[in-house]
PDB file of C-alpha atoms in Angstrom:
ATOM      1  CA  MET A  23       0.000   0.000   0.000  1.00 90.00           C
ATOM      2  CA  VAL A  24       1.134   3.552  -0.627  1.00 94.00           C
ATOM      3  CA  CYS A  25       1.327   6.372   1.905  1.00 93.00           C
ATOM      4  CA  ILE A  26      -1.760   8.574   2.072  1.00 94.00           C
ATOM      5  CA  TYR A  27       0.482  11.639   2.497  1.00 95.00           C
ATOM      6  CA  CYS A  28       3.386  11.213   0.059  1.00 95.00           C
ATOM      7  CA  SER A  29       2.385   8.154  -2.061  1.00 94.00           C
ATOM      8  CA  ASP A  30       5.567   6.218  -1.216  1.00 95.00           C
ATOM      9  CA  GLU A  31       5.693   2.602  -0.025  1.00 95.00           C
ATOM     10  CA  THR A  32       4.573   1.643   3.481  1.00 96.00           C
ATOM     11  CA  HIS A  33       5.096  -1.340   5.738  1.00 96.00           C
ATOM     12  CA  VAL A  34       2.774  -2.901   8.311  1.00 96.00           C
ATOM     13  CA  THR A  35       3.834  -2.393  11.937  1.00 96.00           C
ATOM     14  CA  ASN A  36       0.790  -3.972  13.600  1.00 96.00           C
ATOM     15  CA  SER A  37      -2.140  -6.082  12.398  1.00 95.00           C
ATOM     16  CA  ARG A  38      -5.248  -7.374  14.175  1.00 94.00           C
ATOM     17  CA  PRO A  39      -8.259  -9.317  12.920  1.00 90.00           C
ATOM     18  CA  GLN A  40     -11.645  -7.734  13.678  1.00 84.00           C
ATOM     19  CA  ARG A  41     -13.824 -10.813  14.106  1.00 76.00           C
ATOM     20  CA  ARG A  42     -17.170  -9.029  14.449  1.00 71.00           C
ATOM     21  CA  SER A  43     -16.818  -7.109  11.183  1.00 69.00           C
ATOM     22  CA  ASN A  44     -14.764  -9.707   9.295  1.00 73.00           C
ATOM     23  CA  GLN A  45     -12.010  -7.147   8.664  1.00 84.00           C
ATOM     24  CA  VAL A  46      -8.324  -6.732   9.391  1.00 93.00           C
ATOM     25  CA  TRP A  47      -7.055  -3.563  11.086  1.00 94.00           C
ATOM     26  CA  ARG A  48      -3.493  -2.584  10.181  1.00 96.00           C
ATOM     27  CA  ARG A  49      -1.123   0.106  11.450  1.00 97.00           C
ATOM     28  CA  ARG A  50       1.197   1.258   8.656  1.00 96.00           C
ATOM     29  CA  GLN A  51       4.287   3.449   8.520  1.00 97.00           C
ATOM     30  CA  CYS A  52       5.628   5.201   5.445  1.00 96.00           C
ATOM     31  CA  LEU A  53       9.199   4.256   4.552  1.00 95.00           C
ATOM     32  CA  SER A  54       9.859   7.746   3.212  1.00 95.00           C
ATOM     33  CA  CYS A  55       8.078  10.399   5.303  1.00 96.00           C
ATOM     34  CA  LYS A  56       7.663   8.140   8.396  1.00 96.00           C
ATOM     35  CA  ALA A  57       3.966   9.021   8.722  1.00 96.00           C
ATOM     36  CA  ILE A  58       1.849   6.508  10.660  1.00 97.00           C
ATOM     37  CA  PHE A  59      -1.773   5.720   9.767  1.00 96.00           C
ATOM     38  CA  SER A  60      -4.315   2.924  10.117  1.00 95.00           C
ATOM     39  CA  THR A  61      -6.206   0.979   7.471  1.00 94.00           C
ATOM     40  CA  GLU A  62      -9.024  -1.546   7.522  1.00 91.00           C
ATOM     41  CA  GLU A  63      -9.064  -4.372   5.039  1.00 90.00           C
ATOM     42  CA  ALA A  64     -12.366  -6.061   4.191  1.00 83.00           C
ATOM     43  CA  ALA A  65     -13.647  -8.505   1.626  1.00 80.00           C
ATOM     44  CA  ASN A  66     -15.317  -7.007  -1.434  1.00 81.00           C
ATOM     45  CA  TYR A  67     -18.684  -8.776  -1.338  1.00 82.00           C
ATOM     46  CA  THR A  68     -19.970  -6.763  -4.317  1.00 80.00           C
ATOM     47  CA  ALA A  69     -17.523  -8.593  -6.555  1.00 80.00           C
ATOM     48  CA  ALA A  70     -17.928 -11.949  -4.810  1.00 86.00           C
ATOM     49  CA  TRP A  71     -21.689 -12.301  -4.209  1.00 92.00           C
ATOM     50  CA  SER A  72     -24.591 -12.196  -6.621  1.00 93.00           C
ATOM     51  CA  ILE A  73     -28.216 -11.822  -5.557  1.00 94.00           C
ATOM     52  CA  ARG A  74     -31.045 -13.828  -7.119  1.00 91.00           C
ATOM     53  CA  ALA A  75     -34.340 -12.000  -7.072  1.00 87.00           C
ATOM     54  CA  ALA A  76     -37.663 -13.854  -7.078  1.00 82.00           C
ATOM     55  CA  SER A  77     -38.228 -12.504 -10.602  1.00 87.00           C
ATOM     56  CA  GLY A  78     -35.132 -14.380 -11.769  1.00 87.00           C
ATOM     57  CA  THR A  79     -32.860 -11.380 -12.210  1.00 92.00           C
ATOM     58  CA  ILE A  80     -29.322 -11.518 -10.880  1.00 93.00           C
ATOM     59  CA  GLU A  81     -27.433  -8.491  -9.591  1.00 93.00           C
ATOM     60  CA  PRO A  82     -24.287  -7.922  -7.515  1.00 93.00           C
ATOM     61  CA  PHE A  83     -24.626  -7.640  -3.756  1.00 93.00           C
ATOM     62  CA  SER A  84     -24.596  -4.025  -2.587  1.00 92.00           C
ATOM     63  CA  ARG A  85     -23.509  -3.391   0.989  1.00 91.00           C
ATOM     64  CA  ASP A  86     -24.466   0.261   0.477  1.00 94.00           C
ATOM     65  CA  LYS A  87     -28.010  -0.693  -0.518  1.00 94.00           C
ATOM     66  CA  LEU A  88     -28.333  -2.815   2.627  1.00 95.00           C
ATOM     67  CA  PHE A  89     -26.925   0.011   4.766  1.00 96.00           C
ATOM     68  CA  LEU A  90     -29.360   2.568   3.304  1.00 97.00           C
ATOM     69  CA  SER A  91     -32.403   0.374   3.873  1.00 96.00           C
ATOM     70  CA  LEU A  92     -31.319  -0.202   7.483  1.00 97.00           C
ATOM     71  CA  TYR A  93     -30.593   3.493   7.965  1.00 97.00           C
ATOM     72  CA  LYS A  94     -34.068   4.433   6.725  1.00 97.00           C
ATOM     73  CA  SER A  95     -35.561   1.967   9.180  1.00 96.00           C
ATOM     74  CA  CYS A  96     -33.496   3.395  12.051  1.00 96.00           C
ATOM     75  CA  GLN A  97     -33.978   7.101  11.284  1.00 96.00           C
ATOM     76  CA  HIS A  98     -36.105   7.563  14.403  1.00 95.00           C
ATOM     77  CA  ARG A  99     -33.030   6.808  16.534  1.00 95.00           C
ATOM     78  CA  LYS A 100     -30.489   9.478  17.514  1.00 96.00           C
ATOM     79  CA  SER A 101     -27.616   7.180  16.544  1.00 96.00           C
ATOM     80  CA  ALA A 102     -29.130   6.002  13.247  1.00 96.00           C
ATOM     81  CA  VAL A 103     -25.901   6.058  11.230  1.00 96.00           C
ATOM     82  CA  ALA A 104     -23.858   4.143  13.811  1.00 95.00           C
ATOM     83  CA  ASP A 105     -26.726   1.693  14.393  1.00 96.00           C
ATOM     84  CA  ALA A 106     -27.186   1.060  10.668  1.00 96.00           C
ATOM     85  CA  ARG A 107     -23.439   0.551  10.232  1.00 93.00           C
ATOM     86  CA  ALA A 108     -23.294  -1.981  13.076  1.00 93.00           C
ATOM     87  CA  LEU A 109     -26.414  -3.762  11.816  1.00 95.00           C
ATOM     88  CA  THR A 110     -24.926  -3.940   8.313  1.00 93.00           C
ATOM     89  CA  ASP A 111     -21.799  -5.589   9.731  1.00 89.00           C
ATOM     90  CA  THR A 112     -23.894  -8.024  11.780  1.00 91.00           C
ATOM     91  CA  ILE A 113     -26.176  -8.974   8.882  1.00 93.00           C
ATOM     92  CA  THR A 114     -23.264  -9.378   6.457  1.00 90.00           C
ATOM     93  CA  SER A 115     -21.519 -11.735   8.880  1.00 87.00           C
ATOM     94  CA  LYS A 116     -24.764 -13.723   9.319  1.00 91.00           C
ATOM     95  CA  LEU A 117     -25.139 -13.989   5.521  1.00 92.00           C
ATOM     96  CA  LEU A 118     -21.602 -15.296   4.980  1.00 88.00           C
ATOM     97  CA  PRO A 119     -22.371 -18.954   5.885  1.00 89.00           C
ATOM     98  CA  GLN A 120     -25.543 -18.868   3.771  1.00 91.00           C
ATOM     99  CA  VAL A 121     -23.785 -18.038   0.492  1.00 91.00           C
ATOM    100  CA  ARG A 122     -23.857 -20.977  -1.924  1.00 87.00           C
ATOM    101  CA  ASN A 123     -21.564 -20.825  -4.966  1.00 88.00           C
ATOM    102  CA  GLY A 124     -21.287 -17.053  -4.577  1.00 89.00           C
ATOM    103  CA  SER A 125     -25.048 -16.590  -4.730  1.00 92.00           C
ATOM    104  CA  LEU A 126     -27.764 -15.507  -2.288  1.00 93.00           C
ATOM    105  CA  GLY A 127     -31.509 -15.159  -2.590  1.00 92.00           C
ATOM    106  CA  ASP A 128     -32.958 -11.698  -1.979  1.00 92.00           C
ATOM    107  CA  LYS A 129     -35.420 -13.204   0.503  1.00 94.00           C
ATOM    108  CA  THR A 130     -32.497 -14.604   2.517  1.00 94.00           C
ATOM    109  CA  ILE A 131     -31.120 -11.087   2.939  1.00 95.00           C
ATOM    110  CA  THR A 132     -34.545  -9.710   3.856  1.00 95.00           C
ATOM    111  CA  GLN A 133     -35.180 -12.465   6.409  1.00 96.00           C
ATOM    112  CA  THR A 134     -31.738 -12.136   7.994  1.00 96.00           C
ATOM    113  CA  ALA A 135     -32.102  -8.345   8.229  1.00 96.00           C
ATOM    114  CA  LEU A 136     -35.574  -8.660   9.708  1.00 97.00           C
ATOM    115  CA  VAL A 137     -34.398 -11.062  12.423  1.00 96.00           C
ATOM    116  CA  ALA A 138     -31.513  -8.749  13.360  1.00 96.00           C
ATOM    117  CA  LEU A 139     -33.758  -5.671  13.389  1.00 96.00           C
ATOM    118  CA  SER A 140     -36.430  -7.446  15.452  1.00 96.00           C
ATOM    119  CA  ARG A 141     -33.865  -8.202  18.137  1.00 96.00           C
ATOM    120  CA  PHE A 142     -32.489  -4.660  18.013  1.00 96.00           C
ATOM    121  CA  ASP A 143     -35.514  -2.363  17.614  1.00 96.00           C
ATOM    122  CA  LYS A 144     -39.126  -3.446  17.022  1.00 96.00           C
ATOM    123  CA  ALA A 145     -40.104  -0.112  15.422  1.00 96.00           C
ATOM    124  CA  ALA A 146     -37.216  -0.331  12.962  1.00 96.00           C
ATOM    125  CA  ALA A 147     -38.177  -3.918  12.143  1.00 96.00           C
ATOM    126  CA  THR A 148     -41.774  -2.885  11.469  1.00 95.00           C
ATOM    127  CA  HIS A 149     -40.615  -0.092   9.156  1.00 95.00           C
ATOM    128  CA  TYR A 150     -38.227  -2.437   7.336  1.00 96.00           C
ATOM    129  CA  GLN A 151     -40.907  -5.082   6.904  1.00 95.00           C
ATOM    130  CA  ALA A 152     -43.306  -2.526   5.410  1.00 94.00           C
ATOM    131  CA  PHE A 153     -40.884  -1.908   2.531  1.00 93.00           C
ATOM    132  CA  HIS A 154     -39.331  -5.384   2.154  1.00 91.00           C
ATOM    133  CA  LYS A 155     -41.892  -8.119   1.660  1.00 84.00           C
ATOM    134  CA  LEU A 156     -41.021 -11.751   2.335  1.00 78.00           C
TER     135      LEU A 156
END
């Protein structure tokens, strides 16, 4: 990876897996300017997963689309952005074992999100269910 300040090469000084979000946190130091910064490395599910809709169409998985639908459902909360981000991480990790040959059904995503929202906030789950039919 290149330095975010001078674009020279960097090396990793510390690395830790983030089990809850399925990411790797890394501390890096630039070999040239000696700047220190952190990065997070995560799998690119958009490129890896495809979603099968009930209509038969196939499209790439969109983490952003999932986040936005959760955010809209949590807008009544003061911490809607943070809550939606955490829920997106939770739902994505719950979906991981359900992926078969790189493919998921859209109803699987809806059901998994609904279960997570029901445990987190009943009002958010009701809002989500109104816009995402099973």
